[in-house]
């Protein structure tokens, strides 16, 4: 019996070795074909450069002999050569990416209506075969590739352009191919082989977000390929991969609708420049151009024509963290709700219907009655002020022409417009906005920030009022908007964005990660503003070990969170007798970092003041960098940052200093601590001097 089992095991090993040898041979053949294609493309690039050089030389040497038509033809030929060369360069980049890792998966399928088994290799990019061959590698976004993510062995289907194709999967494999080297392969009988996923999660972090095409899960694939929803809201737990999924969804839409949408048609609204830099590699890795990016503050400044200074969102958070002005907190809370938006709408309607104090219009001997002017205004009360005036001028000119026989000159038309403008009670935007709080009986809810600037909570109400009163141009060039960190934006901000951009939206975030819980939004509250939205929920957390996730759950419990089973060190909570001892230990951890095998360490502070002071203590150490409001990039090494700026980022190990009851005791402090802790992938250390924060006390 023992000999029979041993023989069976040897036979299986021999079969596996033979199979792997076949797979390695296939990879070698693919590599050879890519090299051949690269050589051909390189020759085209060189040829185009030589052609352009020849044309330039011909133009220079014969510019006196050539007539205008000859010069135009040569310039046209140079332009054509340049475009062909640019296309060849793009092909070369794609082939170079293919060469590094041409594919990561394989499925063998048998369509129900055809007995022939087809082998489908799946990669980040497609790789064409000969004219009469199927593709050597299918793009992960292709309809047929969806089965790799959605099905185990057995019955399967996919949606082809011609309709649903039913088939069965008889084989499923995954590969690790890196830097042109075939590392290993695994037979998969499950949706996505857990060993591959665990290895990806156990890797050291990078200085930029990576693509996840090889480990996309079934529920994630459904979100990525959802092209039905006009607005898709993704509510995801910390570490659930929300941002990755949103960016892969963008890549899928660019592939699926390549004839009608390009990267120039997509805009991402991100929390800050650091985060924008952190995610900047994903789309180029997937073969797409980087999309347009902005922040809410940049958008507000554009819409206010740069005329109104205002507090930043980071400034608002900093003010709230001081916990010294309850009236400030109440103003923030008051202006964040849907009820506030309803009241603002009612006031704007009131202004539109009462803003004109009609008087007589007199042109030479003809006078138009104020009552008639009032009637004409009421007909146009739903228009922006500029459109109201234009409409009234047109109505008055027509009245004078058709009923009084008066031909209106250009100067008289200008005078009519000037007389009408004088009739409007107020045209200064901030004055009208101030009137809202008097009208509502809450004048104390409007206070200027430093040096007479607007508080951040007033910025988008003012923007919205300007849009409704003065009109705005819909930015229909943008066909898809991605909004990250959705929890940090208020109802009025979503109303502004939804009116400004008529295209589809992907909105993502996690309410538990709000750095300002006084004005945070959830998927459900956003759907109240955008009723056509579809909500999806991502509860699996992939970033942190079970031990780190367990600690995060004690700080801010998410009953729906499902941690992926990946174990590591227990988080360390270290108390010190004095601040100097605490700083000395942090210095030891920083000096030990180069030997740790990790790529990144995040030291996450509550406030920028703390981060600045800690940086002053550690800046003599190599590879220590500080993130602040002026930072543009995220890198490896040791990063000192606030929880606000670290939101959305991840680090191999995280140090959270100053976790005393003095620093972390309010509701907003709890959210800050939760954000800081959930940045850690593999190792977490929290330090404190004196009594520990009640959120960490066991």
XYZ file of C-alpha atoms in Angstrom:
698
model
C 0.000 0.000 0.000
C 2.822 2.373 0.933
C 4.640 1.631 -2.345
C 1.466 2.355 -4.351
C 1.014 5.744 -2.639
C 4.674 6.557 -3.204
C 4.414 5.646 -6.880
C 1.281 7.800 -7.240
C 3.074 10.752 -5.632
C 6.054 10.327 -7.929
C 3.767 10.192 -10.963
C 2.012 13.417 -9.903
C 5.365 15.122 -9.386
C 6.562 13.995 -12.800
C 3.372 15.264 -14.410
C 3.718 18.606 -12.632
C 7.345 18.945 -13.698
C 6.426 18.142 -17.306
C 3.573 20.659 -17.187
C 5.798 23.377 -15.762
C 8.387 22.631 -18.423
C 5.701 23.124 -21.086
C 4.628 26.390 -19.487
C 8.199 27.647 -19.320
C 8.630 26.757 -22.974
C 5.448 28.692 -23.838
C 6.735 31.709 -21.910
C 10.027 31.451 -23.799
C 8.176 31.380 -27.138
C 6.045 34.395 -26.156
C 9.170 36.249 -25.057
C 10.847 35.476 -28.381
C 7.860 36.834 -30.325
C 7.726 39.991 -28.210
C 11.443 40.550 -28.793
C 10.854 40.167 -32.534
C 7.974 42.643 -32.388
C 10.099 45.043 -30.357
C 12.866 44.847 -32.920
C 10.423 45.628 -35.742
C 8.914 48.556 -33.830
C 12.373 49.880 -32.964
C 13.285 49.789 -36.637
C 10.136 51.779 -37.454
C 11.020 54.367 -34.800
C 14.553 54.717 -36.163
C 13.232 54.882 -39.728
C 10.783 57.652 -38.844
C 13.507 59.644 -37.103
C 15.755 59.291 -40.152
C 12.891 60.310 -42.444
C 12.200 63.422 -40.362
C 15.895 64.333 -40.330
C 16.016 64.006 -44.122
C 12.928 66.197 -44.545
C 14.363 68.864 -42.226
C 17.671 68.767 -44.100
C 15.870 69.038 -47.442
C 13.867 72.030 -46.224
C 16.993 73.731 -44.919
C 19.197 73.090 -47.980
C 16.575 73.883 -50.616
C 14.405 76.490 -48.894
C 15.097 79.069 -51.641
C 14.347 76.720 -54.537
C 11.171 75.199 -53.065
C 7.862 76.896 -53.751
C 5.126 77.173 -51.139
C 3.386 73.994 -52.327
C 6.606 71.957 -52.068
C 7.258 73.312 -48.584
C 3.715 72.494 -47.515
C 4.053 68.930 -48.832
C 7.336 68.427 -46.989
C 5.884 69.775 -43.756
C 2.890 67.473 -44.178
C 5.233 64.528 -44.734
C 7.205 65.502 -41.600
C 3.974 65.713 -39.588
C 2.912 62.271 -40.825
C 6.319 60.783 -39.992
C 6.117 62.329 -36.528
C 2.675 60.831 -35.849
C 3.740 57.411 -37.098
C 6.838 57.655 -34.912
C 4.785 58.592 -31.839
C 2.477 55.628 -32.450
C 5.485 53.347 -32.772
C 6.907 54.698 -29.514
C 3.627 53.878 -27.751
C 3.748 50.386 -29.217
C 7.301 49.998 -27.974
C 6.332 51.010 -24.430
C 3.489 48.492 -24.413
C 5.717 45.720 -25.722
C 8.365 46.534 -23.118
C 5.733 46.183 -20.397
C 4.618 42.900 -21.945
C 8.172 41.636 -21.978
C 8.516 42.171 -18.235
C 5.399 40.101 -17.442
C 3.362 39.005 -20.466
C 0.597 37.224 -18.541
C -0.454 36.116 -15.063
C -3.275 33.666 -15.676
C -4.672 30.966 -17.923
C -8.026 29.310 -18.364
C -8.931 26.454 -20.702
C -12.514 26.806 -21.851
C -14.906 24.748 -23.926
C -17.905 26.592 -25.399
C -21.175 24.663 -25.165
C -21.827 24.943 -28.903
C -18.285 23.959 -29.885
C -16.376 20.909 -28.695
C -12.978 22.513 -29.232
C -11.095 23.522 -26.075
C -9.506 26.969 -26.238
C -6.557 28.067 -24.116
C -6.798 31.679 -22.976
C -3.784 33.409 -21.438
C -4.590 36.633 -19.562
C -2.286 39.581 -18.941
C -2.216 43.283 -18.189
C -2.084 43.915 -21.954
C -3.070 41.918 -25.003
C -0.506 40.364 -27.298
C -1.601 39.747 -30.874
C -0.882 36.533 -32.719
C -0.501 36.121 -36.465
C -3.328 37.263 -38.741
C -5.072 33.893 -38.609
C -4.412 33.269 -34.900
C -6.300 34.138 -31.752
C -4.464 36.609 -29.470
C -1.511 35.061 -27.700
C -2.536 36.959 -24.554
C -5.904 38.535 -23.798
C -6.226 41.872 -22.020
C -7.585 41.402 -18.480
C -10.457 43.740 -19.389
C -11.606 41.684 -22.385
C -15.018 40.021 -21.942
C -13.555 36.505 -22.119
C -11.067 37.347 -19.332
C -13.869 38.033 -16.855
C -14.271 34.281 -16.356
C -10.823 34.105 -14.776
C -12.102 36.292 -11.934
C -15.708 35.155 -11.717
C -15.685 31.356 -11.911
C -14.088 28.243 -10.516
C -13.684 25.059 -12.554
C -16.923 23.995 -14.197
C -19.790 25.910 -15.746
C -19.047 29.518 -16.697
C -20.128 32.254 -19.087
C -19.150 35.678 -20.331
C -20.850 38.513 -22.208
C -19.392 38.854 -25.694
C -20.421 41.614 -28.122
C -22.623 39.032 -29.841
C -24.313 38.017 -26.585
C -23.814 35.594 -23.712
C -21.425 32.707 -24.320
C -21.926 29.618 -22.146
C -18.946 27.360 -21.610
C -17.054 25.328 -19.037
C -13.616 25.872 -17.487
C -11.508 22.727 -17.372
C -8.226 24.265 -16.218
C -7.136 27.379 -14.374
C -3.577 28.463 -13.613
C -1.754 31.432 -12.195
C 1.815 32.515 -12.786
C 4.405 34.746 -11.283
C 6.491 36.253 -14.094
C 8.687 39.174 -13.074
C 11.470 40.976 -14.909
C 11.166 38.463 -17.786
C 11.715 35.537 -15.378
C 9.203 32.688 -14.997
C 9.130 32.359 -11.193
C 6.435 29.739 -10.584
C 2.939 28.547 -11.509
C 0.006 27.303 -9.479
C -2.973 25.166 -10.392
C -6.133 26.951 -9.230
C -9.330 25.206 -8.321
C -10.618 28.276 -6.504
C -11.695 31.680 -7.846
C -8.311 33.303 -7.160
C -5.583 31.180 -5.618
C -5.134 32.232 -1.990
C -1.370 31.613 -2.094
C -0.927 34.325 -4.757
C -3.097 36.772 -2.839
C -1.273 36.087 0.438
C 2.085 36.626 -1.223
C 0.940 39.930 -2.718
C -0.379 41.104 0.652
C 2.827 40.067 2.430
C 5.074 42.048 0.102
C 6.729 45.238 1.230
C 4.901 48.399 0.271
C 5.958 50.574 -2.636
C 6.234 54.333 -3.006
C 3.210 54.257 -5.309
C 0.017 52.266 -5.505
C 0.371 49.110 -7.630
C -2.056 47.525 -10.036
C -3.854 44.439 -8.696
C -4.997 42.734 -11.906
C -3.566 39.352 -10.875
C -5.502 39.240 -7.595
C -8.825 40.922 -8.357
C -11.546 39.147 -6.396
C -14.973 38.206 -7.702
C -16.839 40.974 -5.850
C -14.205 43.504 -6.908
C -14.513 42.396 -10.531
C -18.251 43.069 -10.457
C -17.599 46.632 -9.299
C -14.878 47.203 -11.897
C -17.058 46.010 -14.772
C -20.236 47.779 -13.637
C -20.930 50.057 -16.587
C -24.668 50.386 -15.933
C -24.701 52.760 -12.968
C -24.632 56.466 -13.755
C -23.181 57.086 -10.297
C -21.505 54.274 -8.366
C -20.795 54.859 -4.670
C -18.229 52.482 -3.164
C -18.361 52.349 0.621
C -15.275 50.386 1.675
C -13.537 49.514 4.901
C -9.958 50.633 5.542
C -7.624 48.541 3.398
C -10.399 47.156 1.212
C -8.757 48.402 -1.986
C -11.357 51.064 -2.827
C -8.959 53.352 -4.659
C -7.369 50.496 -6.599
C -10.776 49.223 -7.638
C -11.889 52.708 -8.723
C -8.767 53.170 -10.864
C -9.104 49.704 -12.387
C -12.738 50.589 -13.124
C -11.513 53.678 -14.979
C -9.088 51.495 -16.955
C -11.900 49.079 -17.773
C -14.213 51.874 -18.976
C -11.421 53.311 -21.145
C -11.027 49.866 -22.716
C -14.753 49.099 -22.980
C -15.675 52.480 -24.495
C -12.418 53.376 -26.240
C -14.272 54.835 -29.224
C -16.189 57.371 -27.118
C -14.049 58.128 -24.061
C -10.363 58.838 -23.479
C -8.179 59.646 -20.487
C -8.691 63.361 -21.217
C -12.419 62.887 -20.527
C -11.929 61.643 -16.952
C -11.284 63.711 -13.831
C -10.316 62.531 -10.359
C -11.007 64.764 -7.381
C -8.412 63.693 -4.810
C -7.782 64.975 -1.284
C -4.320 66.420 -1.929
C -1.307 66.404 -4.257
C 0.525 63.749 -2.239
C -2.316 61.291 -2.701
C -2.567 62.146 -6.401
C 1.135 61.322 -6.801
C 0.715 58.085 -4.839
C -1.911 56.742 -7.253
C -0.273 58.104 -10.402
C 1.377 54.854 -11.499
C -1.681 52.589 -11.675
C -3.208 53.714 -14.970
C 0.102 53.923 -16.892
C 0.871 50.378 -15.669
C -2.458 49.329 -17.133
C -1.601 50.902 -20.476
C -3.653 54.076 -20.067
C -2.653 57.705 -19.886
C -2.832 59.425 -16.500
C -6.168 61.184 -16.053
C -6.819 64.792 -15.072
C -6.646 65.542 -11.356
C -7.830 68.335 -9.105
C -8.850 69.012 -5.508
C -12.025 70.483 -4.063
C -10.105 73.593 -3.049
C -8.728 74.146 -6.548
C -12.213 73.673 -7.950
C -13.682 76.204 -5.508
C -11.030 78.786 -6.330
C -11.773 78.398 -10.053
C -15.528 78.754 -9.547
C -15.061 81.838 -7.369
C -12.747 83.344 -10.004
C -9.955 83.609 -7.433
C -11.732 86.564 -5.807
C -12.363 85.133 -2.342
C -9.680 83.924 0.026
C -10.657 80.963 2.166
C -9.476 78.579 4.837
C -8.300 75.189 3.551
C -9.857 71.892 4.571
C -6.623 71.042 6.387
C -6.929 74.369 8.194
C -10.466 73.505 9.243
C -9.347 70.111 10.558
C -6.453 71.731 12.428
C -8.846 74.197 14.046
C -11.201 71.414 15.093
C -8.348 69.412 16.595
C -7.557 72.312 18.924
C -11.000 71.727 20.452
C -11.001 75.290 21.779
C -13.995 76.852 20.008
C -17.313 75.012 20.275
C -19.007 77.717 18.177
C -16.629 76.948 15.301
C -17.506 73.262 15.545
C -21.210 74.111 15.553
C -20.822 76.226 12.406
C -19.068 73.335 10.641
C -21.779 70.878 11.721
C -24.618 73.251 10.762
C -23.415 73.717 7.165
C -22.680 70.074 6.393
C -26.184 68.617 6.277
C -28.812 68.099 3.599
C -31.170 70.218 5.716
C -28.793 73.169 5.387
C -28.783 72.666 1.614
C -32.593 72.693 1.551
C -32.654 75.971 3.505
C -30.047 77.474 1.193
C -32.130 76.484 -1.844
C -35.205 78.095 -0.285
C -33.283 81.312 0.345
C -31.901 81.404 -3.204
C -35.455 80.979 -4.539
C -36.532 83.842 -2.259
C -33.697 86.049 -3.552
C -34.610 85.276 -7.145
C -38.235 86.230 -6.615
C -37.594 89.392 -4.563
C -34.217 90.661 -5.679
C -35.672 93.177 -8.141
C -37.196 96.463 -6.914
C -38.939 97.478 -10.161
C -38.929 101.066 -11.341
C -39.995 102.825 -14.552
C -37.964 102.523 -17.753
C -38.012 105.746 -19.803
C -36.760 106.049 -23.381
C -37.285 109.565 -24.785
C -41.038 110.195 -24.419
C -41.998 106.568 -23.740
C -42.235 105.215 -20.166
C -42.731 101.567 -19.250
C -44.702 100.997 -16.035
C -42.892 99.411 -13.029
C -45.743 96.895 -12.671
C -45.093 95.628 -16.206
C -41.363 95.372 -15.403
C -42.243 93.330 -12.291
C -44.391 90.916 -14.342
C -41.566 90.375 -16.826
C -39.131 89.744 -13.962
C -41.395 87.154 -12.333
C -41.516 85.251 -15.630
C -37.720 84.945 -15.444
C -37.257 84.574 -11.681
C -35.835 81.059 -12.066
C -32.937 82.284 -14.223
C -29.498 83.454 -13.153
C -29.194 87.209 -12.616
C -27.288 87.773 -15.856
C -29.889 85.784 -17.824
C -32.700 87.669 -16.062
C -31.227 91.019 -17.144
C -30.656 89.785 -20.710
C -34.235 88.505 -20.886
C -35.648 91.738 -19.469
C -33.657 93.854 -21.938
C -34.995 91.764 -24.830
C -38.583 92.016 -23.531
C -38.318 95.806 -23.114
C -36.842 96.301 -26.602
C -39.618 94.193 -28.128
C -42.272 96.099 -26.157
C -40.920 99.416 -27.362
C -40.641 98.235 -30.986
C -43.938 96.402 -31.413
C -46.283 98.343 -29.152
C -44.797 101.841 -29.134
C -43.223 101.953 -32.560
C -39.910 102.904 -31.046
C -36.659 101.756 -32.695
C -34.093 101.206 -29.911
C -30.504 102.285 -30.580
C -27.398 100.576 -29.215
C -26.767 103.334 -26.668
C -30.400 103.158 -25.514
C -30.120 99.396 -25.080
C -27.004 100.001 -22.914
C -28.965 102.533 -20.852
C -31.829 100.052 -20.350
C -29.375 97.445 -19.093
C -27.788 99.963 -16.672
C -31.205 101.035 -15.346
C -32.199 97.398 -14.760
C -28.971 96.609 -12.888
C -29.736 99.474 -10.491
C -33.085 97.863 -9.688
C -31.512 94.703 -8.269
C -31.397 94.932 -4.460
C -27.902 93.494 -4.231
C -25.425 92.158 -6.733
C -22.465 91.521 -4.379
C -22.258 87.797 -3.769
C -20.942 87.856 -0.200
C -23.629 90.383 0.774
C -26.346 88.097 -0.575
C -24.747 85.148 1.203
C -24.639 87.037 4.508
C -28.321 87.772 4.012
C -29.060 84.040 4.157
C -28.095 83.838 7.835
C -30.134 86.948 8.698
C -33.099 85.546 6.725
C -32.764 82.235 8.549
C -32.463 83.916 11.934
C -28.971 82.528 12.599
C -26.569 85.452 12.004
C -24.079 83.917 14.472
C -23.482 81.051 12.016
C -21.388 83.295 9.739
C -17.945 84.285 10.991
C -14.845 85.180 8.975
C -11.682 83.124 9.344
C -8.231 84.635 9.758
C -7.647 87.979 8.003
C -11.238 88.177 6.843
C -11.145 85.039 4.703
C -13.998 82.572 4.464
C -14.195 79.629 6.792
C -13.931 76.406 4.797
C -17.517 75.457 5.643
C -18.693 78.628 3.839
C -16.741 78.060 0.620
C -19.036 75.668 -1.214
C -22.296 77.249 -0.003
C -20.970 80.472 -1.556
C -19.960 78.594 -4.727
C -23.411 77.010 -4.960
C -25.154 80.343 -4.467
C -22.985 81.904 -7.178
C -23.817 79.080 -9.582
C -27.549 79.408 -9.015
C -27.687 83.199 -9.076
C -25.111 84.018 -11.732
C -25.250 80.864 -13.834
C -22.484 78.440 -14.766
C -21.227 76.421 -17.693
C -21.645 72.669 -17.420
C -18.271 70.996 -17.952
C -19.609 68.346 -20.299
C -16.135 67.695 -21.738
C -15.616 65.536 -18.633
C -17.503 62.273 -19.091
C -16.547 60.567 -15.846
C -15.635 61.982 -12.428
C -13.934 59.968 -9.689
C -14.261 61.364 -6.146
C -11.992 59.784 -3.527
C -12.312 60.164 0.261
C -16.036 60.788 -0.175
C -16.625 60.994 3.581
C -14.824 64.344 3.794
C -17.242 66.214 1.532
C -20.561 67.770 2.495
C -24.002 67.694 0.895
C -23.530 71.083 -0.777
C -20.206 69.954 -2.276
C -21.901 66.968 -3.900
C -24.647 69.232 -5.222
C -22.036 71.552 -6.781
C -20.092 68.711 -8.416
C -23.224 66.976 -9.729
C -24.418 70.188 -11.385
C -21.037 71.117 -12.750
C -20.343 67.700 -14.324
C -23.118 65.930 -16.164
C -21.195 62.708 -16.817
C -21.005 59.518 -14.811
C -19.335 59.292 -11.402
C -17.457 56.845 -9.236
C -17.465 57.960 -5.587
C -15.539 56.089 -2.912
C -14.601 56.338 0.727
C -15.108 55.133 4.283
C -17.055 57.090 6.876
C -14.907 55.643 9.667
C -11.887 57.351 8.094
C -13.356 60.827 8.216
C -10.893 63.344 9.605
C -13.839 65.627 10.304
C -16.761 63.572 11.639
C -18.742 66.782 12.191
C -19.329 67.058 8.450
C -18.740 63.547 7.123
C -20.865 61.835 4.499
C -21.893 58.200 4.122
C -22.945 56.303 1.015
C -26.579 56.685 2.054
C -26.413 60.440 2.696
C -24.691 60.974 -0.670
C -27.406 58.955 -2.386
C -29.957 61.359 -0.880
C -28.256 64.126 -2.880
C -27.672 61.933 -5.960
C -30.806 59.746 -6.056
C -29.778 57.883 -9.232
C -26.685 56.500 -7.476
C -26.047 52.812 -6.850
C -24.268 51.858 -3.614
C -21.887 48.921 -3.254
C -20.039 47.842 -0.133
C -16.532 46.405 0.249
C -16.141 44.877 3.693
C -13.018 42.712 3.241
C -9.849 44.366 4.490
C -6.630 43.293 2.740
C -4.041 45.805 3.956
C -3.326 45.028 7.594
C -2.598 41.823 9.467
C -5.342 40.324 11.615
C -3.553 41.603 14.711
C -3.391 45.219 13.492
C -6.985 45.090 12.293
C -8.038 43.790 15.715
C -6.523 46.821 17.427
C -8.154 49.181 14.903
C -11.502 47.565 15.669
C -11.140 48.405 19.358
C -10.600 52.054 18.448
C -13.527 52.383 16.055
C -15.614 49.275 15.568
C -16.886 48.358 12.123
C -19.294 45.421 12.599
C -19.271 44.593 8.889
C -15.490 44.410 8.421
C -14.043 41.061 7.323
C -10.246 40.843 7.740
C -8.299 38.609 5.357
C -6.561 35.895 7.363
C -2.956 37.115 7.329
C -1.123 37.025 10.641
C 1.871 38.966 11.882
C 3.324 40.654 14.952
C 1.063 41.923 17.699
C 0.933 45.726 17.751
C 3.145 47.192 20.460
C 1.842 49.900 22.791
C 4.780 51.374 24.699
C 4.577 53.804 27.625
C 7.439 56.081 28.710
C 8.076 58.160 31.795
C 9.048 61.255 29.869
C 8.934 62.835 26.432
C 12.699 62.485 25.977
C 12.533 58.711 26.484
C 9.668 58.449 24.019
C 11.610 60.406 21.390
C 14.729 58.289 22.012
C 12.769 55.111 21.308
C 11.288 56.557 18.110
C 14.846 57.432 17.062
C 15.903 53.803 17.696
C 13.063 52.552 15.488
C 14.065 54.960 12.728
C 17.706 53.843 12.885
C 16.629 50.181 12.780
C 14.513 50.729 9.669
C 17.282 50.120 7.047
C 17.826 46.631 8.509
C 14.131 45.779 8.730
C 13.669 44.585 5.150
C 10.777 47.015 4.755
C 10.451 49.747 2.157
C 8.493 52.321 4.147
C 7.828 53.544 7.658
C 5.107 56.042 8.437
C 5.273 58.122 11.608
C 1.708 59.373 11.847
C 1.025 62.358 14.093
C -2.257 63.958 15.048
C -1.335 67.552 14.135
C 1.052 69.266 11.752
C 2.636 71.042 14.711
C 3.549 67.668 16.229
C 4.819 66.404 12.861
C 6.978 69.511 12.356
C 8.498 69.241 15.834
C 9.223 65.527 15.445
C 10.852 66.165 12.090
C 13.127 68.739 13.700
C 14.228 66.032 16.131
C 14.818 63.393 13.440
C 15.851 65.296 10.328
C 19.526 64.493 10.853
C 18.697 60.858 10.117
C 18.924 59.655 6.515
C 15.773 59.046 4.481
C 13.475 60.917 6.878
C 11.006 63.152 5.062
C 8.184 65.398 6.203
C 4.814 65.732 4.492
C 2.968 69.020 4.868
C 0.443 71.121 2.964
C 3.079 72.062 0.361
C 4.194 68.484 -0.369
C 3.683 67.219 -3.901
C 5.024 63.658 -3.787
C 5.004 60.490 -1.724
C 8.170 58.408 -1.478
C 9.743 55.507 0.373
C 11.894 55.569 3.491
C 10.670 57.146 6.720
C 7.773 59.558 6.273
C 6.472 61.862 9.004
C 2.919 63.016 8.326
C -0.404 63.847 9.905
C -3.295 61.410 9.778
C -5.011 63.829 7.409
C -2.187 63.706 4.837
C -1.581 59.965 5.339
C -5.190 59.099 4.570
C -5.297 56.718 1.597
C -1.604 55.843 1.902
C -0.115 52.662 3.346
C 3.208 51.772 4.963
C 5.007 48.541 5.828
C 5.295 49.703 9.402
C 3.667 52.566 11.253
C 4.666 54.409 14.399
C 1.942 56.459 16.086
C 3.591 58.704 18.711
C 2.084 60.772 21.526
C -0.944 58.502 22.134
C -1.716 59.979 25.540
C -5.126 60.876 26.910
C -4.223 64.551 26.367
C -3.841 64.058 22.606
C -6.513 61.504 21.800
C -9.761 61.880 23.724
C -12.407 63.598 21.554
C -14.583 62.034 18.803
C -12.443 63.614 16.069
C -9.306 62.345 17.859
C -10.741 58.819 17.726
C -11.117 59.043 13.944
C -7.590 60.427 13.596
C -6.169 57.548 15.634
C -8.146 55.023 13.588
C -6.816 56.488 10.332
C -3.240 56.402 11.670
C -3.439 52.779 12.846
C -5.031 51.508 9.629
C -2.114 52.781 7.507
C 0.017 49.870 8.782
C 0.445 46.732 6.687
C 2.819 44.530 8.712
C 4.036 46.194 11.909
C 2.538 48.778 14.258
C 4.014 50.595 17.271
C 2.176 53.155 19.401
C 3.989 55.232 22.021
C 2.821 57.536 24.786
C 4.023 59.480 27.815
C 1.751 59.585 30.841
C -1.773 58.189 30.805
C -2.703 56.360 27.633
C -5.590 57.427 25.384
C -8.913 55.930 26.492
C -9.301 54.585 22.944
C -6.309 52.289 23.576
C -6.959 51.391 27.204
C -7.896 47.726 27.529
